[in-house]
Structure formats: structure tokens, C-alpha cells
Amino acid sequence: MNKKSWKNELRPLPFILPFFIVYVAFTVFPIFKGMQMSFFNWTLIEQQDFIGLAHYQNVLTDPNFWEAFGNTTLFVVLSTPTMVILALFLALLANLNTRFRTLIRGAFFIPSILSVSVISYVAIFMLQPYTGVVNNLIQAFGIDQEPFWLAEPSLAWVSIIGVTLWWTVGFNMILFLTSLQNIPDDLYEAAEVDGATRMMMFWKITLPQLLPITRVILLLQVLASFKVFGQILLITGGGPGTSTRPIILYIYEMGFERYDLGYAAAMSYLLFVVLLLLSLVQLRLGGKGGRMI
Amino acid sequence: MIGQSKKWLLVVSCSLILLTACNRTELTTSDGRIQLNYWVLFGGGDLSYMQDIVTSFNESQDDIYVNIILQDFDDYYTKLVTSVAANRGPDVAVSHAAVLPELVNQGLTEPLNDLSQEVGLDFNDFYENLQDAMEVEGSFHAVPIDSHPFILYINTELAEEAGLLDDDGQPIIEETPEGFLHFFQEATEALPDKTGIAIPTGGLDVYRWWWMTYFQMGGTPIFSDDLTNPEITLDEEIAVEAADYLLQFFGDVIPMHLSDPYENFQSGNAFSLMTGVWGTGIWEAADLPFTAVPFPQLFDVDAAQGGSHTLIMPIHSETTDERQRAKMEFIQYVSDSGLEWAKAGHIPSKPEIVESQEYQDMPYRSDYASISPDVVYTDQTIYQSAAETDMTRSLDEIMAGRLTPEEGIQKMINDLEVTIR
């Protein structure tokens, strides 16, 4: 009897083991290796001397780090609310019972299956001065302007946020849409019987029902936005100057262009701490019962 | 049942064999020749000329076979450094002269003094400025295959239209700072629909132009001569002057923020373009009416900006004298193939080849080959590539009009200080 259950316990092991090995090798091990690196002067070739917390001290007094950190925060603050609100709006649109339902769903979701290099290339192509579609459109409307979308820091930010929005909003939309379709119909029927208007239904039924998924989306979105990298690297390269360089790009430059892996690791850990704190705060605010508001 | 498990065994063992086969870089070819892996970073026209050189090397003898492997330019050095660190690096690799001190300092390259003597390669055969650039910490670590200065391309059809060519078909440029500016202003006035100079507002080309102007004005080296602990010796005043001079061209002669200058020039929409000599091969193939001329000496000193492609021998923990010698023989072969390599536009690294009749007969190239000895190579410090990024970024800010030349150069110096900290 005992022996048999022991065997039963072991039965899933061969199935879990491959994943577990890969997980340990590529996720758990690098986490600790990275922490070790942040205490050393570490080039791509070899580990040099132990220097304790010196990297962390240097990071905290590095103006470039703070600029990059500020840039990233700006991106998060600007992109997250638009990303969530627009996704909700699109999900409501895609949930309408019209003939264009499939078209709308497809049209908004398709960009998110494209790779970052594709969307970045398209963006550069469209935004370039003199020959780009965007400027030609502006001029077609009689506005005699030649905006340098990628060469002015503020316009560059607008461009990056716009591109990111176009690229990723579809995913959030799908999450909202799934949740919308899970709202039981009888809630609306009951409200209708009670004589509620559509607006009231939206505020009293739809939004509260969407709250749990909103919280998830918000958390995922903040984490994703803090890790923004690919599209900025490809579209502006952090420029003009360093005005759009996010923290991950700075980490990348330090690690793989200047071969200072210890310093890059230290910055990664600081970013990790920030993300951890943010997640904890959000989870705490979220409570358990899903009744934040 | 038994049949099934045997099948599985077969699949597993086959894939294992396949995996181990992939894992090993073969040292010899199936017919017993020494096999060498050769990494290059060339794109476009350059690559095919290099491929021809490798093919003719492989055909020239029966002992060595060279595999040419193209690596993506953007992260070439990262790949090179990591692969060598993992002892899976190439046998021979291309490196820019400016990156050499960094690679040497990381202990990645084999010193070539003894090996070069064995095969009879003499470093005195190269241009003197190239020799100096190859010598890091007292030994030669690379063999130069070319120098590629920053030059000026002019569309001769448009220049003719603007009346800016002399009877020999050469552009009439007065060799003074004002004369040079005036030349382009005239072109822009005569050809209002065309771009005067196709060059991006920021980036490497502006950096190259600024570099040349700075040294022509008599600027001091950017860094003191120290591999790992240099001081910044940049002459702030001249640096500002040089930036100031360039700034006069932007907005008027050069449209702001051109996104694709190459396309602009190639389609005949630009009067001129500034870039490295590698453009020659490209536009020759594109049948564009153009001429390639060195930048005139506008200030006190005769200086040019340029780089050099060199061949290095990354270290391998286990190697034999025979293999080392084979690598060196191949390197020597490439450095001797300057004529073939010059087809891409590059200037051969040996004066002997440049002076040869065959080279002098090549169109365009002989017009600018004379500046090769004037190229000021970068300082020997491990911070050069990082410094290049700093300098380029500051110049971007100046040319885009976001910082005055004074502010921009100040920022440049501050950034350099942080970099070498």
C-alpha cells in the first residue's frame, strides 16, 4: 500500500524533470550568478577582484543611471494609463455585436504578433523626415511643417510611446475581452428589469466585474514598461543624445559594449528591487476580495 | 514493444551524435587540410571582394582551407570577445585599428612579432602611421589590410550643371575654410531642389568630420598615451572651434535630420556626400556619375580621419605551431592582396601596392590614396570605443542645435571623464 503511493508520487517526476533542470540552469542559477557578479570587477573574459558594494555605491552617484532611471519612469508614467484605458476602450468596441467584430479584433491584435524589429523598422520608415508617411500626411492637410519625430527629445518620446501602444495594446485588449465575455448575462438582465440605463450598467456592473483583470493588467503593464528596451534601441538608440535611453539600454551598454558586467549586474539588481517593491505595493493595494473601489 | 524501444534508442543516439558533431569545430577538412575559421564584419560590396580573396587563397595551395564567416556588424565585438573567452573563437578575425588596444588589454590577441618573422612578413612594409597603430604595449598585435579615410563624394553631373567643375572634371574648391563652405553654398543655390551635402545631422560621419577638422586646426590628442589610465588631453578651445565650423553647414547646405543620405546620393538627389572610402565600390556598381576626392587641407595641419581594417589572431588555449603558422600565412596573403581589396574602395596598407601601376590605373582610388599617410589614428587606450560614443552623442546635440558648441564640448569632456573613471 505504502510502496504503491510512493511510486505514484514519483510518477510525474520524469515529466517535470526536464523543465525543472532547464529552469534551474537558465533562471535560478543566473539569478545567483548575477548577484555574485555585482560584487566583483567582472569583464566578459574573467572575474577579477572582489570589490564588495563599490558598484552599488558608484551606481547611486552615476548621473547617467539616474537619467536613464528618470527616462524609464517617465515612460512608465506616460504609457501605463494610456495602455490600460485604450485597451479597455478597444475591448468594449470589439465586444459590440456588430458585423465588424472580427475585423476590429483582428486589426487591433495583429500588431502584437509582430516582432520588435519589424515594428521598429516600420516606425522609422513612417516617421522619417522629408519622405516619411507621417510628415507627408501632415503636409497633405496643409500644415507646412517638417517635424523631426525622432530627433527632438519630446517628439521622440511621443513616437516611442505611440509605437509601443500600437504594438502591444492588442494583448491587453484580449485580456479585457475575455473578462468581458465572462460577465454573466443575468447581471445585465436583472439591471434591465430594475430600469438601469446603459451608462449605469457600465459603471455598476462592467467596471467592477473587470476590476480583477484590470489589476493584473496594471501589474503586468508596469513591469513590462519598466523593462522597455527593444523598440527604443532600434528606433532612437536612446537618442537624441541620451534623452530616451531607458535603464535596460544603459545596463546593456555597460555590460556588452563596455564589458563592465559587474556594474551592469549591480544596476540590474537595483532595478529588480524597484520592480519588487512596486509589485508588492500593487498586490497589497489590491487586497484579496477584489474590492478595491 | 522491443522494436519500439529500439527505435527510441536509435533516435536518441542519433541526436546525441548530431549534437556532439555540431559542438565541435573541425580542425581539419575531410581531405586533411588545416581548417581555419575567419570572422569578418563586412557588409555590402566589401564582403564579395573579401570572399574572392579567400577563395583564391584556398585555391592557391593544398594545405590550408579558410572558412569565411560573416558576423553581424552591430554586435561583432561582443561576439568576438565572448567566443574567445569561451575558447571557441575564430582563428583569424577582422578588427578595426581603434578597437585593438581594448582587445589586447583583455588578453584576447596573440602577439605577432615572432610568427610574422617566420613567414617573412615585415611590418616596415606598411605605412608608418599604420605600423604605430598596430603596436600595442611594445608588440605588434595585428596586420593592417587597408586604411579607409573619410572622403568627399561629388555627383559630377550635378556639379557640371552648377558650373563647379574645372576642365579636368575635378571640383573647383578653394582650399580655405570659407572657400570650402562657399563651394557648397554655390551648389545649393544653383540646385535648389537638391541636397547640398548628404550627411546625417548626428552620428559617426559628423564625428569623423569633426575629428578631421579638429586635427587640421592643430588639436592635441584626445587622450594621453596610456593604455588603461589615460588623461583627457583634448584641447577644449579648438574642439569648440571645430564644432563651430561644422555647424555653419547645417540647416543651409545640409538639410536637418536626413534619414538616408546614401539613398539620397545614390538616387541623384544630393550634390555631394561625406563618408568612408567604401562608397567607391558601391557607386561604381550603381553607375553613378561621381568623383571621389580627399578633403582639402583647410587649416594649418594636414590631417585626415580614417580607420583601418586589420587582421588579428585571437588566442586559443590549445593550438599547434603548425596551425599558428597557417594562420599567419593566410594573414600575410590577405595583406598582400591589397589590389583586389582596393576594388571595394579601401586604400591598401602597403605603399608598395599603392605606388604600383595597377593600383594607379584604378579609377577614383588613386585620387585619394595620397591621404593615407595623413590619417590620424585613434589614441591607444582601452576607452576608445566608449569615448567614440560619448563624442558622437555630444556632437549630435550641437549639430541639432540643442546645445551651443561651448556647452556641447563641455558635455563631451564631462562624459569622457565619467567614461575613464
XYZ file of C-alpha atoms in Angstrom, chain A residues 47-152:
106
model
C 36.249 37.616 -12.878
C 38.765 39.973 -11.377
C 38.846 41.214 -7.806
C 36.170 41.296 -5.151
C 35.106 44.870 -4.510
C 32.121 44.462 -2.225
C 29.457 47.108 -2.572
C 31.563 49.541 -4.616
C 29.496 49.026 -7.772
C 26.307 49.832 -5.899
C 27.880 52.982 -4.490
C 29.032 54.024 -7.959
C 25.611 53.386 -9.451
C 23.946 55.613 -6.906
C 26.265 58.501 -7.777
C 26.203 57.909 -11.533
C 24.265 60.737 -13.229
C 23.715 58.552 -16.292
C 21.994 55.928 -14.166
C 19.617 58.484 -12.697
C 18.907 59.989 -16.092
C 18.121 56.566 -17.516
C 16.044 55.749 -14.466
C 14.156 59.003 -14.896
C 13.561 58.254 -18.564
C 12.188 54.833 -17.751
C 9.920 56.216 -15.057
C 8.650 58.839 -17.484
C 7.874 56.105 -19.969
C 6.016 54.069 -17.346
C 4.024 57.046 -16.107
C 3.020 58.111 -19.588
C 2.439 54.743 -21.191
C 0.728 52.686 -18.486
C -2.552 54.644 -18.080
C -2.983 55.085 -21.831
C -2.183 51.446 -22.375
C -4.837 50.263 -19.887
C -7.564 52.768 -20.794
C -7.135 52.339 -24.523
C -7.137 48.561 -24.168
C -10.406 48.740 -22.233
C -11.933 51.004 -24.847
C -10.856 48.711 -27.666
C -12.127 45.657 -25.803
C -15.561 47.283 -25.398
C -15.503 48.117 -29.084
C -14.513 44.590 -30.025
C -17.227 43.188 -27.794
C -20.035 45.034 -29.607
C -22.373 42.885 -31.611
C -21.617 44.379 -34.988
C -20.611 42.954 -38.319
C -17.123 44.382 -37.880
C -16.444 42.500 -34.678
C -13.931 40.078 -36.139
C -12.277 42.793 -38.141
C -11.818 45.004 -35.094
C -10.453 42.162 -33.010
C -8.017 41.158 -35.705
C -6.934 44.661 -36.603
C -6.002 45.613 -33.070
C -4.447 42.319 -32.136
C -2.333 41.637 -35.208
C 0.427 44.201 -34.447
C 1.245 42.404 -31.205
C 2.252 39.250 -33.039
C 4.915 41.141 -34.979
C 8.476 41.166 -33.734
C 10.035 44.253 -32.247
C 12.429 44.631 -35.164
C 9.593 44.683 -37.666
C 7.527 47.294 -35.868
C 10.615 49.421 -35.217
C 11.617 49.359 -38.836
C 8.118 50.277 -39.968
C 8.040 53.091 -37.413
C 11.343 54.562 -38.581
C 10.214 54.310 -42.163
C 6.973 56.121 -41.434
C 8.405 58.776 -39.172
C 11.445 59.804 -41.169
C 11.554 63.437 -42.290
C 11.087 64.533 -45.919
C 9.929 61.143 -47.212
C 8.042 59.541 -44.308
C 4.308 58.870 -44.488
C 3.506 60.781 -41.309
C 5.077 64.057 -42.404
C 3.607 63.753 -45.874
C 0.175 63.265 -44.340
C 0.619 66.318 -42.159
C 1.627 68.342 -45.176
C -1.249 66.959 -47.224
C -3.554 68.586 -44.693
C -1.952 71.897 -45.483
C 0.234 72.141 -42.401
C 3.580 73.364 -43.631
C 5.732 71.695 -41.021
C 8.573 69.205 -41.057
C 8.532 67.693 -37.563
C 11.658 65.708 -36.740
C 9.900 62.943 -34.878
C 12.992 61.060 -33.822
C 15.379 63.981 -33.447
C 13.565 66.054 -30.811
